Every structure is written in structure tokens, then in C-alpha cells.
XYZ file of C-alpha atoms in Angstrom:
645
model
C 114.719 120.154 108.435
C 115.538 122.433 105.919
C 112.600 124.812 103.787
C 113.191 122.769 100.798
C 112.601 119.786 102.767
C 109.273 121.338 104.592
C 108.131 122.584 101.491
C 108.490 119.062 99.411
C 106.675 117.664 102.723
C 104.122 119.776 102.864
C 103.241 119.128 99.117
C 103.341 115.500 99.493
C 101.788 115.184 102.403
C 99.171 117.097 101.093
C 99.140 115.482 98.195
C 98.621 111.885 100.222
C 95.722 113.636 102.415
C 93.929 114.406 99.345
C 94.207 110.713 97.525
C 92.841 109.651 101.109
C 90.141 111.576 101.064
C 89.123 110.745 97.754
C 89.165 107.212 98.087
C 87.201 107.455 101.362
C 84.810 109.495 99.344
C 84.712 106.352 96.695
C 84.449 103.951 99.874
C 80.799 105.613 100.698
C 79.012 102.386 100.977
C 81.839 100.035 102.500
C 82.041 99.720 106.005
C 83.518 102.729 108.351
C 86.142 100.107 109.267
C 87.642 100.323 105.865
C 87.336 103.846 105.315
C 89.182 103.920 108.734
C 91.867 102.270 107.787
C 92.120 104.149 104.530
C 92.831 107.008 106.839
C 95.217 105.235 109.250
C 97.348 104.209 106.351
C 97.077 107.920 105.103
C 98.718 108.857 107.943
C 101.428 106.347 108.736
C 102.508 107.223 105.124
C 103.070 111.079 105.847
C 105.264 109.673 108.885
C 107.557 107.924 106.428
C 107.399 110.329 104.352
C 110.467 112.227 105.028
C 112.724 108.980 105.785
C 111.789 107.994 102.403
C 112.643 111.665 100.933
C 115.993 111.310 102.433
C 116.856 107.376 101.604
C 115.383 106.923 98.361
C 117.204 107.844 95.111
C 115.284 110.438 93.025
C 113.774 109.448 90.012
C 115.359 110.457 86.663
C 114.195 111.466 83.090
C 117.099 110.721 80.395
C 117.804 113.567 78.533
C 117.138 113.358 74.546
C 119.909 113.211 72.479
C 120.477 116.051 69.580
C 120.977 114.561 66.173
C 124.335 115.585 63.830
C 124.862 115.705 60.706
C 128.161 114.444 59.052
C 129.811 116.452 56.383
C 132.903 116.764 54.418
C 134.696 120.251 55.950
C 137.827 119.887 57.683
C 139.485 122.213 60.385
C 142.832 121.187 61.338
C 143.756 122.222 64.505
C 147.574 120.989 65.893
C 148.086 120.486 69.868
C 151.997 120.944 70.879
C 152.080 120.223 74.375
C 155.455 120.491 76.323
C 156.266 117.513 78.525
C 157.589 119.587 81.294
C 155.796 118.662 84.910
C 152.648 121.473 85.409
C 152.959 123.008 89.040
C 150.152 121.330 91.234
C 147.137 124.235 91.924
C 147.260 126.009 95.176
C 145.067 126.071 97.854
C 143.057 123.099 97.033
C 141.619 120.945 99.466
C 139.551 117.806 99.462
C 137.713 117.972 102.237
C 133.536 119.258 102.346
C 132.974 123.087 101.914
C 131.779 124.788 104.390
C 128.602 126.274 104.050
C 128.038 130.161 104.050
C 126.558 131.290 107.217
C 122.951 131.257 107.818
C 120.351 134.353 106.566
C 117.570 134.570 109.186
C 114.766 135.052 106.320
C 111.007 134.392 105.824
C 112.123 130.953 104.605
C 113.720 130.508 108.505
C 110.539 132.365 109.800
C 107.951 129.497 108.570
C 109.895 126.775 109.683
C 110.388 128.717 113.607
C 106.297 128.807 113.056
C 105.654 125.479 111.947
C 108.372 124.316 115.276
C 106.789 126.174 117.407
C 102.915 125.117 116.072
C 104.220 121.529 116.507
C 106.119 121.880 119.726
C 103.142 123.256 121.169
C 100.484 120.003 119.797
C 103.450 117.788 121.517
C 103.334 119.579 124.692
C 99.384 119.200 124.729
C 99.953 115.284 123.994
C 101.879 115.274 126.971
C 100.465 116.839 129.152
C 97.617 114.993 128.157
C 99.438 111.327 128.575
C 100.228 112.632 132.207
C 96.672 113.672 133.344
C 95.503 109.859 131.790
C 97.948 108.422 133.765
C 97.188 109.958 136.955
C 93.204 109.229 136.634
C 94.913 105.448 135.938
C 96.623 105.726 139.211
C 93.808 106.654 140.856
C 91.202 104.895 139.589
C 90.022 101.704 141.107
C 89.443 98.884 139.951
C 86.044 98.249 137.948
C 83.659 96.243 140.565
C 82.019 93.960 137.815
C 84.999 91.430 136.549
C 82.684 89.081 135.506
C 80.473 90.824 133.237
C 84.122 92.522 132.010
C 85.062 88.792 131.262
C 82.430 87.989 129.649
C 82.299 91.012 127.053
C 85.833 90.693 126.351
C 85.097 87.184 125.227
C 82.651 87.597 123.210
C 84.748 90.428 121.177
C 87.614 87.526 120.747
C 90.207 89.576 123.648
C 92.338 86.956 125.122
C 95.126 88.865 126.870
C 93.753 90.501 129.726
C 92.650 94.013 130.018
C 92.902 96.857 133.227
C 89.299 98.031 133.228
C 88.720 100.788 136.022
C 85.769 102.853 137.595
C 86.270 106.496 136.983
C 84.914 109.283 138.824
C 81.391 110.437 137.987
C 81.417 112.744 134.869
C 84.697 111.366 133.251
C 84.405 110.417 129.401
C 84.934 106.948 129.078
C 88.129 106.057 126.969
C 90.710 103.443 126.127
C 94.441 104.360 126.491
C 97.336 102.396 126.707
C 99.753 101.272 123.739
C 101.113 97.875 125.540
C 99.205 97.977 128.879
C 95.341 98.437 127.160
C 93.263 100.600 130.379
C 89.686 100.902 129.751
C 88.259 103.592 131.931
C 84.801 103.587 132.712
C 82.320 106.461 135.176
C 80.803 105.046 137.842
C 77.767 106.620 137.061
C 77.932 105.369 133.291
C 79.060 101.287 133.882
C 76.142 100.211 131.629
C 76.808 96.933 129.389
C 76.975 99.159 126.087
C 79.341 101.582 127.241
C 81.989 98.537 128.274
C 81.607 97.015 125.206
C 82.211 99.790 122.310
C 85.505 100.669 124.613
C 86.731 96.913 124.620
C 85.926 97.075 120.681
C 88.477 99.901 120.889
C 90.749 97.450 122.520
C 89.756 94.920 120.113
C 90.565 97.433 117.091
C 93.923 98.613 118.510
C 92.821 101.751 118.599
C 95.037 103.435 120.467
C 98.201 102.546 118.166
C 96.221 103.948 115.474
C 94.994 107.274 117.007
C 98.913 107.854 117.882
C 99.933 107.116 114.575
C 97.090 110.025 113.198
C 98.029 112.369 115.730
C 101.194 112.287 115.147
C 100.992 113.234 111.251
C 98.491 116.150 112.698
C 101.150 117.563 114.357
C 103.120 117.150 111.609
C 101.032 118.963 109.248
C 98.919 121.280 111.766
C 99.226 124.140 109.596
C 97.337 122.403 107.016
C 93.464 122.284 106.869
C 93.135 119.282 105.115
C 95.037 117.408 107.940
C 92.043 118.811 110.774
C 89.387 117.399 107.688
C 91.110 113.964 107.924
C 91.488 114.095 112.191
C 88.212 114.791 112.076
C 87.110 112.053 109.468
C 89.168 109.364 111.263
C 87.589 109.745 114.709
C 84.266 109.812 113.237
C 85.275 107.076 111.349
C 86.907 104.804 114.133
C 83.894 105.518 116.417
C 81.645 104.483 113.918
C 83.690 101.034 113.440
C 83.735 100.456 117.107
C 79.962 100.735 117.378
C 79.672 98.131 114.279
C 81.264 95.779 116.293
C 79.150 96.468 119.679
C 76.146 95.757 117.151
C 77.638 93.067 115.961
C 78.106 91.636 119.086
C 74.265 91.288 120.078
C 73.442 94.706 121.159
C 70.556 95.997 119.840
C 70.355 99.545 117.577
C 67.690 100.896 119.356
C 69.210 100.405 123.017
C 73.047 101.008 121.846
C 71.726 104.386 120.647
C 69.817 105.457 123.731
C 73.132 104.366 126.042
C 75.450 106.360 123.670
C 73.201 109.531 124.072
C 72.660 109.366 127.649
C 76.456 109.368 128.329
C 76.703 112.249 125.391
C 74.547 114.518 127.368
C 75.929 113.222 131.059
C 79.304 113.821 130.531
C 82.123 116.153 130.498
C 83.758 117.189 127.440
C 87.501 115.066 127.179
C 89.101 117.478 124.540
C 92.555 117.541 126.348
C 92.181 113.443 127.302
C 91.249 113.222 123.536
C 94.701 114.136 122.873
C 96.421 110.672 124.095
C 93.308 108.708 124.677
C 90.830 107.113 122.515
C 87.447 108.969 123.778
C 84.317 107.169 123.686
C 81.283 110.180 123.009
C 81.724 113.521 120.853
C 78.712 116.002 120.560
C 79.412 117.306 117.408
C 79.486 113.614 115.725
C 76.908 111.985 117.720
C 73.673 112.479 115.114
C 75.650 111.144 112.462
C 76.435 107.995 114.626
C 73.044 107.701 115.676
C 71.723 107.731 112.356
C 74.206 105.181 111.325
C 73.638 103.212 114.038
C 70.251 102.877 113.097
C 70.684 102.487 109.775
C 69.352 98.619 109.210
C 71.090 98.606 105.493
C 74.659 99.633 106.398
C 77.790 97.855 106.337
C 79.547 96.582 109.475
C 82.205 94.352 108.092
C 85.382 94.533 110.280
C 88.878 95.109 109.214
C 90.826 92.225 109.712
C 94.438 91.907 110.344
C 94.964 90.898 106.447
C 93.406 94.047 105.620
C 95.486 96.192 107.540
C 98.700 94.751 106.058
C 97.394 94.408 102.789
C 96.678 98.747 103.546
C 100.375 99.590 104.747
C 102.081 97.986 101.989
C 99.910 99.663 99.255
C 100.505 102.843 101.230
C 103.945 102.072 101.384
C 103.971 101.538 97.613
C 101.743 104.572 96.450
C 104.021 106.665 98.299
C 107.755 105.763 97.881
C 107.592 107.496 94.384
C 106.325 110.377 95.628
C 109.135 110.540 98.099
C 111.215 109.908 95.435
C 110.397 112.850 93.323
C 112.417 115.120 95.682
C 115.150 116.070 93.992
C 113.718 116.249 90.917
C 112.411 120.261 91.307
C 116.136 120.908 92.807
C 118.398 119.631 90.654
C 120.233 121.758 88.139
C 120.616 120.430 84.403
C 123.399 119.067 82.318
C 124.529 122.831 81.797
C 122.288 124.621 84.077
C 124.019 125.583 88.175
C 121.888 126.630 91.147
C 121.627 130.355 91.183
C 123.262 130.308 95.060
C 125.127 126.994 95.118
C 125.893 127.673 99.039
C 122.245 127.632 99.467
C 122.280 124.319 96.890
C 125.307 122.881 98.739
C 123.453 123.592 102.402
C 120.859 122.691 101.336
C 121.638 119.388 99.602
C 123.587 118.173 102.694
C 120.768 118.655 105.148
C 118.719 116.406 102.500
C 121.524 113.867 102.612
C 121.312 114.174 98.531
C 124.791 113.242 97.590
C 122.882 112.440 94.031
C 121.486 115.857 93.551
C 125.204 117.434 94.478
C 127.142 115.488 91.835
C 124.483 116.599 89.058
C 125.230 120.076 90.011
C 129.291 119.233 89.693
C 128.562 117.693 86.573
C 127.016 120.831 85.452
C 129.585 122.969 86.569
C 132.254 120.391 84.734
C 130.740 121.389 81.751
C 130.522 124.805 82.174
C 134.585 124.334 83.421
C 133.898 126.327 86.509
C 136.072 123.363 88.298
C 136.131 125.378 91.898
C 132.447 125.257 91.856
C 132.721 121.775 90.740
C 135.422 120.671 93.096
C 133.379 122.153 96.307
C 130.191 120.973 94.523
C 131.171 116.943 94.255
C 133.781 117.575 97.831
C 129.838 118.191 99.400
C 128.824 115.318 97.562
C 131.773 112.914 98.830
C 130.971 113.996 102.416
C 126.987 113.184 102.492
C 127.885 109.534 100.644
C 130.513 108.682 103.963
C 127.474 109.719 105.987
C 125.063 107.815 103.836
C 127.143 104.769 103.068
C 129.977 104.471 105.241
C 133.938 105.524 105.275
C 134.757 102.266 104.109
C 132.041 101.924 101.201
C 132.572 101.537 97.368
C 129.884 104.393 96.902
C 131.964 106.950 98.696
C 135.859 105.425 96.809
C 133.469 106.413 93.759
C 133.349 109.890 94.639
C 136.764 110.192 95.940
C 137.623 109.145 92.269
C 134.997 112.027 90.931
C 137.347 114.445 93.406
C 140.520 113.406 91.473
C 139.267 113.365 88.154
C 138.845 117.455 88.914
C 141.846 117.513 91.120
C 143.364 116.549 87.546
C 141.235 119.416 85.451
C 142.679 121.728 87.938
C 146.316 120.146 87.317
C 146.950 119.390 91.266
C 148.830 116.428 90.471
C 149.115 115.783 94.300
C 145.824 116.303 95.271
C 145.049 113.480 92.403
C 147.354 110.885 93.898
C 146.186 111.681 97.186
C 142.623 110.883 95.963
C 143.065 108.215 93.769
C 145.535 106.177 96.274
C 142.161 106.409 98.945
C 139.680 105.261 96.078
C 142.315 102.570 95.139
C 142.709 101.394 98.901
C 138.850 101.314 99.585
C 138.128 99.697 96.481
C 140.709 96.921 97.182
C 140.287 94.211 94.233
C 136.933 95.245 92.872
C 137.180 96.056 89.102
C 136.181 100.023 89.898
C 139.692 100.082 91.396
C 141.059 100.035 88.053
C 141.197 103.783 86.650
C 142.750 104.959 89.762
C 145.372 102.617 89.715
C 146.772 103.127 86.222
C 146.565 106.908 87.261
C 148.805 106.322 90.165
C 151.178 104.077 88.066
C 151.923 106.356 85.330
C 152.505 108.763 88.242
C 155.177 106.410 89.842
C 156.810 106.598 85.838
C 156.961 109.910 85.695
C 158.421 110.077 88.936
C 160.922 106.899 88.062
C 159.613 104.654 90.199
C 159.322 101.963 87.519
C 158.721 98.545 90.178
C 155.876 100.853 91.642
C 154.176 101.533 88.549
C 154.388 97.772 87.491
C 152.847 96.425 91.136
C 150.158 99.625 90.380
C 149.517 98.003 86.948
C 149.728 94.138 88.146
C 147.176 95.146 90.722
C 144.795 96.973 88.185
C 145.023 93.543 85.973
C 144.159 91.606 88.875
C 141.355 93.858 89.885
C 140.084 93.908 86.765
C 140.944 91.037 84.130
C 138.984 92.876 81.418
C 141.667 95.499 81.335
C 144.577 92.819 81.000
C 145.909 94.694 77.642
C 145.559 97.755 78.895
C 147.670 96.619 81.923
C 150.206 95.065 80.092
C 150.698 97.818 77.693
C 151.208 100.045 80.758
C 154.233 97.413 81.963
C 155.493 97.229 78.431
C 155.836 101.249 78.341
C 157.855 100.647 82.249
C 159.813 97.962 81.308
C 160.887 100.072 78.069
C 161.919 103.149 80.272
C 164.320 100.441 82.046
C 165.955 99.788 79.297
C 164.534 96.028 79.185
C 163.548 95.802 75.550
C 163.157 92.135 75.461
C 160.928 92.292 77.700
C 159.407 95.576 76.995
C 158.864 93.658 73.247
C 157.006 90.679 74.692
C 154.902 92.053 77.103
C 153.624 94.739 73.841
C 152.818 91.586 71.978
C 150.987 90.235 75.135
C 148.763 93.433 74.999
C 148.182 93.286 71.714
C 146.826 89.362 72.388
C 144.156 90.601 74.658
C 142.648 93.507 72.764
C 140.706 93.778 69.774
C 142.316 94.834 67.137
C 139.854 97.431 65.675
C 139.425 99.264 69.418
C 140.967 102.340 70.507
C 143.083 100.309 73.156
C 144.301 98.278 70.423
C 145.658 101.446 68.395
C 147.359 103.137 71.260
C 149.362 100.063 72.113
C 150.284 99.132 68.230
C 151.273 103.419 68.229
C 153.555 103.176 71.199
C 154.823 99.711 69.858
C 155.415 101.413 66.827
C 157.193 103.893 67.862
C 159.235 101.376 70.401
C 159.927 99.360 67.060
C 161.079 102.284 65.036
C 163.490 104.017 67.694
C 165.060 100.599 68.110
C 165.488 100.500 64.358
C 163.063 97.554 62.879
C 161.572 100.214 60.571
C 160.090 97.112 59.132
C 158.143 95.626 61.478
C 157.467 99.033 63.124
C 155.752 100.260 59.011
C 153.436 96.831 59.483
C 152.328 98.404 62.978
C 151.680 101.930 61.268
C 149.424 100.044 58.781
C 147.463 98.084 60.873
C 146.877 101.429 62.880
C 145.525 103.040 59.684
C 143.619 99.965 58.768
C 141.964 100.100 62.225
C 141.127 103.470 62.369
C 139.471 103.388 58.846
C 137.797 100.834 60.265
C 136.530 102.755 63.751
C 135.650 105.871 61.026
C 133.482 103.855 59.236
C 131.882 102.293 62.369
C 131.406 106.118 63.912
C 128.607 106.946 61.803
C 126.740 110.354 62.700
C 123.217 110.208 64.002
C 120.288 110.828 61.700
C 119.949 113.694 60.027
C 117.857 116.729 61.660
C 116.592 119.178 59.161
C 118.193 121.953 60.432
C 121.714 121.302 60.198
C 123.726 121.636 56.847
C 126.301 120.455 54.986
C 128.856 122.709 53.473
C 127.779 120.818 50.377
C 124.255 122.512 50.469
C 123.659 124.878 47.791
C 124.392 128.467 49.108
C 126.242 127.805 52.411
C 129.475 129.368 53.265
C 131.969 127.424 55.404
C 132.578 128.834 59.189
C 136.265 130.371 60.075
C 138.128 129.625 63.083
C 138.696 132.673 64.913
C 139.925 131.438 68.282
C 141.288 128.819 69.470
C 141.960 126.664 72.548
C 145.078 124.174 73.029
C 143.687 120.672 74.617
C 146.373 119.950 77.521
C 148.032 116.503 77.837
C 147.236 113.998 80.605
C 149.484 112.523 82.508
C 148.901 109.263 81.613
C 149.771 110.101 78.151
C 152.561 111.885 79.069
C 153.825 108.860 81.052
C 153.022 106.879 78.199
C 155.014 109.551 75.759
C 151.901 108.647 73.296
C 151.458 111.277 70.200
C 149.381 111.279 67.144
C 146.151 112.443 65.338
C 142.564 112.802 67.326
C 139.259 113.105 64.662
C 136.223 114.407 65.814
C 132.847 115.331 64.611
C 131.211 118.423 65.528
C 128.478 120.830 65.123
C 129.474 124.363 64.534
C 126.008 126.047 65.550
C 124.858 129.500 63.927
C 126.181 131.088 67.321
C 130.220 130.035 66.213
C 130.484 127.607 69.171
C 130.793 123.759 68.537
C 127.869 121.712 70.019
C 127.565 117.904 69.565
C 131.407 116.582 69.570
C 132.031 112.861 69.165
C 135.058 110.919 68.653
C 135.320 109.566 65.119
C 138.855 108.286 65.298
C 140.648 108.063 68.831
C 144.411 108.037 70.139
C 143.407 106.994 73.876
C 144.750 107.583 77.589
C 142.482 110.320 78.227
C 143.251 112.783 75.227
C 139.981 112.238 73.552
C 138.251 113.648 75.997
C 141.048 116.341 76.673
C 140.303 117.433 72.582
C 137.090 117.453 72.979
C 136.598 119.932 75.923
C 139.666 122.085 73.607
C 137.576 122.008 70.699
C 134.353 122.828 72.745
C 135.854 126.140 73.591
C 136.483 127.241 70.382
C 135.271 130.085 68.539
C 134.004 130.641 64.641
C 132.507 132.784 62.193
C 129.547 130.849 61.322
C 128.423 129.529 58.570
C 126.242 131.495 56.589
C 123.200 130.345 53.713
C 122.129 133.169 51.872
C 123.501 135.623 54.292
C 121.844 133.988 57.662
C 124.271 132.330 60.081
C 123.135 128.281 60.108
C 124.497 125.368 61.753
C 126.767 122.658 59.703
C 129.464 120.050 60.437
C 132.745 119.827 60.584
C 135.196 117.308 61.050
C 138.157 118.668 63.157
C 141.726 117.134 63.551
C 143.671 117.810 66.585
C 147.334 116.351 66.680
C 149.258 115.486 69.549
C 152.619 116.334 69.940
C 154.906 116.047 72.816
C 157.750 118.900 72.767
């Protein structure tokens, strides 16, 4: 268990000890049974606590979005890429990072204490088990079977019970999880005593006080765990004498028995540990006074009750279990200050979730190594979590490849794509991967390996039929099979809409297809269709609503911002497969610090470049704009063309 795991225990387990409490205190004038079983449930929840912590996903707040402002001002940036092959990145691999070694710190100090504190509380139980069983062994066996018979019937015990006679002195007690033993002094084998330990029986007990004593050692640094051991043996004791009273004993002679064998016998602390003990000094005036009290409430639990407890408890405390990552995880732009610790930290906690956050954050900060070992981590805990063959982990393999492709390891992406393709067999999430790995095969020339890749990504996922087909049309054209290549265009253009960005990069590679071939004609019908649809996407891309603190270069006084730097976007390789070129329009928010915030895509081209121009155009660089001398945010609208060399 790692400290980030202890300390989100410790909270919540505190946190359920104290709702406990509280609602025992509100349960004053029910019967000790219930308040019993408020603490019983208390406790089974802090066991599950942790397997819930590790196996439920964390909750999530969306994050707001930031409103823009559209305006008029137009930087025109151009993007000349060369088509020439980019060397795959050295050194990369795609397996987990390994984590830093280990810092023997205060952190490592409290959880050696709290091992040791708990190691120490299981010995005791142990021990404690062993000396039980050897009083069982030697015990005989109790004298008075009848009388035993007859009590256990009139508490409603069916399955038979190993009572015993123990040596003069002993506390009596119930142990025994599947084999109940009752064990009862010689010198103390009154009709009272036998009863309130078969109402133990009768309870279950015993599961119950291993259930609590196995949260206290979980939580035996923690005083309000003692508070609630405490309450919940006073509690249980005072349930098992309702049902000796309810059984026909009277107050009067109950409470006489129970203080004779108070002041008779020895104390049982160690026994106490792994049996259910039937007398305690330090309670018995409160359970004398209850006893006596003519006006209190002795309804039993019943087994309704208890199930009706464990599932609420089950359900009050799977969002707090749930709330575990929520302190840990870094935001959108934000990385752990020590992402070793993060990483080590994250895989002990089996929180593949909180691990691709961070990655994401470090995509958008471009620190790629960071976000390669970041989402590598993250790929490793989801084959623990989910399996090697899962669609959860091919998911993550694609994340890998996606950054394999930021970092321009072209191999590494194949690699990664072709095991995310593989896993994912026919399901549509297969898709992306495989038209990576088929515009791979045409750059390398393998043109009946990119159309199987593409046939594959069709069948997989029927949605993406133009897309597909587009991607066959481009292969068939590099084999020269223009027929063919012409048709299967058309085809594409049949199955997407014709105002979507799919829909314009086909008609622009068609286009161009048309025009090299010479049918300028049909190839200047394409062209207008293309500008008809992106007027129409333009006019469908409209900004969010205003926010007051954003201008317009329009606005009386404001200055528009300079460019000053500059970043080319790079081409992907499915566009360069594709050969695609043209004109990307975004708009952007160019803040009163001269970076852009807020880019969206007002007019497309498609096959990844989008994206590609917007991370460019997020790295630039500008003299702001200025209103009456101040630097102030406005818009911008920023063209980026495409242009293979």
C-alpha cells in the first residue's frame, strides 16, 4: 500500500467512523441491536474500502468551457511541408517505465509504523485463536444437554451447538465462525449465563466481532476506531441480553447472575481478542441499568435488517471510494511536480485513469517523453486491470501510437497500431489504427496491403465506408487504375455528406485526380462544391457567446496583435499518403499575454492536419493587442495552407 493510498484510507475510513457514530448517536432510543448493526456495517465498509479505491473509476467534474469571440482580423500563415520520409525517433520504447528507486522518507516511516502497529494486533488475534482452541480441546463436555437443548430452542437454534464446561474462573464466551463453541465455568453453569452466550450464537456474533476487529487493526492508529470497538461490544452485549430478557428471564435475576460472574471471574482481555466474551467491568453498570430499564427497546435485528444495512453501507460508501483520484490527478495543463512519484504511485493504485490525465496534460504542454512514459504506465496497469487481450488496454496501445506519431517514430506507430488493430479484431474502435497502417503500406508501395487495411476498417466499421473507400480510391490511383480509382471516388462521395469535412477531402483529392488527368471541367464543378461546402461548415462554426472581456479589432481604440514567431504545423502521414493539400481556417484567441488560447476549426481539410494546425498555431507568438495602450485579448481568424513540396 502506498502513502497516498494510506492516507486516502485513513480519511475515509475516518470519515465512515464518524457518519457511524453519528447515526448511532441519532439511534438513542432504538434498540442496541440496531445501533449494533449500524456499527457492524461501519466496519465491513472500511474493509472494502480499499478494493473499492482500487476498482472503482474516480468521479469526474467537466471542466467549463471559455467563451470566444469571433472577429474580422486575419493572419495568414502558409505551411510548406516536404514529402520526404522523417527518420523514426531514437530510443523509444513502448513498454512501462520503470520507476525511480525508492527514498526511505517519513512518508515510508508511517507506513513501517502503521505495519508494524497492525502486525502486532494480528499476532495478538492469533495467539489469541490458539489459546481458545486449546481450552476447546480441553474442555469437556457441558454435563447438562438437556437444559442446553432446551435454551437453544427457545432462542430458535436448530443446528446444533458444542457447549463445554470450562475450568473455574474462565470468562464465559462464544467462539467459533462455522463450528459455534459455547464455553461455560463450572462454577458459573447457571441458566442465565447459557442463555445470553447462545443469544451470541443466535446473533452470529462471532462473524461480526471478526469483521470489527479486523477494521481495528486496520485503523489502530486512529482513536475514533477504539471509540467505535468500544461502542460495538457494549452495544452487542447489550443486544444479547435483550434477547435473554426476551426469552423469559426476568430483569431483576438476569442482573444479579451477570454481576456475580462480573465479580467471580477472571479478566478475558487476550480471549477477547478472537472470542466473543460474555462480562466486562468497565461496561457492566451501564448494562445493568439497561437491563433494568422497564421502558427500553429490545427489538432484534433480523436477517432483513442486516442486508437491508450492508447494501446501504455498500452504497454510502462506493462514492467515497471513488473520490480517490480526484486530490491526485493533475489538470488539463497542470503535471505532477515528481511524475516518478505520480507514475509509482499511480501503478501501486492500479489508476490507469489517473495516468492518462497526466499524459493528456503533458500532450498539451508537448512534453511527449513525459507523455509517452506517462500513458506507457497507463497501458501497463489497464493489461493488469483488464486483461492482455481486452479492448480497454488496444485503447491505450492506440493512445501509445498516437504519441509514437507526435514524436515521428513511424515504426514504433505501426508497431502499436498493428497490436490495437489485432486486439480490437472487427469492433468499430479498430478503425483509426487501421487506416494508419494502410496509408503506411502506400507510402511504402504496398498498395494490395493498404486496400485489405482499408476493406477491413470498412468492415469494422460501416460508418466509415466513405472514408474507406476514399482511402482505396487514393491506392487504386497510385496503381495507375484510374477507372477504377474514378468509381470507387464517386462511391465515397455516395456515403458522405456532402457539407462534412470527409466529404471535402475526398471531392479535393478527386479534384485534383480529375484535373491531373485533364477533365478540368468536371474537376472546376468539384472545386465549387468544395467552396460551397466550406461556406457552408463556416457558417455552421459559429463562435461561442460573447464574454465581456474579449475584443474585436473593430472596438473603438484597439490595435491589432503582430505575429512575431512562428511555428510550421508538420504533415501526417496519412495526408502525406493521401498527397492531400489546401487551406485550414481557424478561430482563435490571441490573449493579452501574445499566445493563442481557444483554437477551433472553422473550415477543415481533414486526415489529421486540423489538429496538426492547431497545436502549430498554439505555439505561436504575438505582440498583443493593445486598447488605449493596455495589452487585451481579441480574435483572430488564422489561415494555414498546406502544401506538399
Amino acid at each position: 500500500m502506498s502513502f497516498a493510498l494510506f492516507v486516502g484510507f485513513a480519511l475515509k475510513s475516518t470519515v465512515v467512523l464518524a457518519a457511524a457514530w453519528l447515526l448511532t448517536l441519532a439511534l438513542h432510543r432504538r434498540s442496541a441491536a440496531a445501533r449494533h448493526l449500524v456499527w457492524t456495517a461501519a466496519a465491513a465498509a472500511i474493509l472494502v474500502l480499499p478494493l473499492l479505491s482500487i476498482t472503482l473509476p474516480s468521479l469526474r467534474v467537466p471542466a467549463a468551457a471559455i467563451d470566444t469571440v469571433a472577429a474580422p482580423l486575419v493572419v495568414t500563415g502558409s505551411a510548406a511541408t516536404s514529402a520526404a520520409r522523417r527518420p523514426p525517433a531514437r530510443g523509444a520504447s513502448d513498454g512501462a517505465p520503470q520507476p525511480s528507486r525508492a527514498v526511505i522518507d517519513w512518508r515510508s516511516a508511517i507506513l513501517l509504523l502503521w505495519a508494524l502497529g497492525a502486525v502486532a494486533l494480528l499476532v495478538q488475534a492469533v495467539i489469541a485463536s490458539i489459546a481458545v482452541f486449546r481450552l476447546r480441546r480441553a474442555a469437556p463436555a457441558f454435563p447438562d444437554r438437556a437444559l442446553a437443548a432446551e435454551l437453544a430452542q427457545r432462542l430458535g437454534i436448530e443446528s446444533p451447538i458444542d457447549i463445554r464446561e470450562a475450568p473455574p474462573g474462565t470468562m464465559p464466551m462464544t467462539s467459533g465462525l462455522f463450528r459455534p463453541l459455547v464455553l461455560i465455568p463450572s462454577d458459573a453453569s447457571y441458566k442465565e449465563v447459557l442463555l445470553h452466550e447462545l443469544a451470541h450464537v443466535r446473533r452470529a456474533d462471532v462473524a461480526q466481532h471478526l469483521i470489527a476487529r479486523a477494521a481495528l487493526i486496520l485503523c489502530w492508529w486512529n482513536p475514533l476506531a477504539w471509540k467505535a470497538w468500544r461502542e460495538f461490544v457494549k452495544e452487542r452485549e447489550r443486544a444479547a441480553d435483550d434477547l435473554v430478557l426476551g426469552a423469559g428471564v426476568a430483569a431483576s435475576d438476569y442482573a444479579g447472575r451477570l454481576l456475580e460472574v462480573a465479580r467471580g471471574m477472571r479478566t478475558a482481555r487476550l480471549s477477547a481478542c478472537a472470542a466473543v466474551t460474555m462480562a466486562r467491568r468497565s461496561q457492566l453498570e451501564g448494562r445493568l441499568l439497561a437491563i433494568l430499564d422497564t421502558a427500553a427497546n429490545r427489538r432484534a435485528a433480523t436477517r432483513a435488517s442486516a442486508i437491508a444495512a450492508g447494501v446501504l453501507a455498500l452504497i454510502a460508501v462506493a462514492p467515497l471510494a471513488a473520490v480517490r483520484a480526484q486530490s491526485g490527478l493533475p489538470s488539463e495543463d497542470v503535471l505532477p511536480p515528481d511524475v516518478d512519484t505520480f507514475i509509482r504511485t499511480a501503478t501501486e493504485q492500479m489508476d490507469a485513469a489517473g495516468l492518462e490525465k497526466a499524459a493528456h496534460a503533458a500532450v498539451n504542454l508537448r512534453k511527449y517523453d513525459t507523455a509517452q512514459r506517462l500513458m506507457a504506465a497507463a497501458a501497463d496497469v489497464q493489461r493488469q486491470v483488464s486483461g492482455p487481450q481486452s479492448a480497454d488496454y488496444a485503447m491505450d496501445l492506440m493512445r501509445l501510437a498516437r504519441l509514437a506519431e507526435k514524436q515521428h517514430d513511424i515504426t514504433k506507430a505501426v508497431n502499436l497500431y498493428s497490436r490495437a488493430a489485432n486486439l480490437l479484431g472487427n469492433q468499430p474502435q479498430a478503425a483509426p489504427a487501421l487506416f494508419y497502417l494502410g496509408a503506411n503500406a502506400l507510402n511504402n508501395k504496398d498498395y494490395e496491403g493498404a486496400i485489405a487495411d482499408f476493406e477491413q476498417a470498412r468492415n469494422a466499421d460501416p460508418a466509415q465506408s466513405g472514408l474507406a473507400l476514399m482511402w482505396m480510391a487514393v491506392a487504386r490511383q497510385r496503381q495507375g487504375m484510374n477507372e477504377e480509382a474514378a468509381g470507387l471516388y464517386r462511391d465515397a462521395l455516395a456515403h458522405q455528406s456532402p457539407e462534412s469535412r470527409d466529404a471535402v477531402t475526398t471531392m479535393t483529392l478527386f479534384a485534383d485526380f480529375l484535373k491531373y488527368h485533364g477533365n478540368s471541367e468536371q474537376a472546376a464543378e468539384l472545386a465549387n462544391r468544395i467552396a460551397a461546402a466550406r461556406k457552408s461548415m463556416q457558417e455552421q462554426s459559429n463562435p461561442l457567446p460573447a464574454r465581456g472581456d474579449v475584443y474585436t479589432v473593430h472596438t473603438p481604440g484597439v490595435q491589432r496583435p503582430k505575429l512575431i514567431d512562428k511555428t510550421d504545423p508538420q504533415y501526417t502521414e496519412e495526408a502525406r499518403a493521401a498527397k492531400l493539400q489546401g487551406t485550414e481556417v481557424l478561430n482563435v484567441v490571441v490573449g493579452a499575454d501574445g499566445l493563442v488560447h481557444d483554437a477551433h476549426v472553422i473550415s477543415g481539410i481533414g486526415l489529421g492536419l486540423d489538429e496538426n494546425g492547431i497545436d502549430a498555431v498554439s505555439q505561436w507568438r504575438f505582440l498583443p493587442a493593445t486598447k488605449d495602450g493596455q495589452p487585451v485579448p481579441v480574435t483572430a481568424t488564422i489561415e494555414i495552407n498546406f502544401r506538399l513540396m
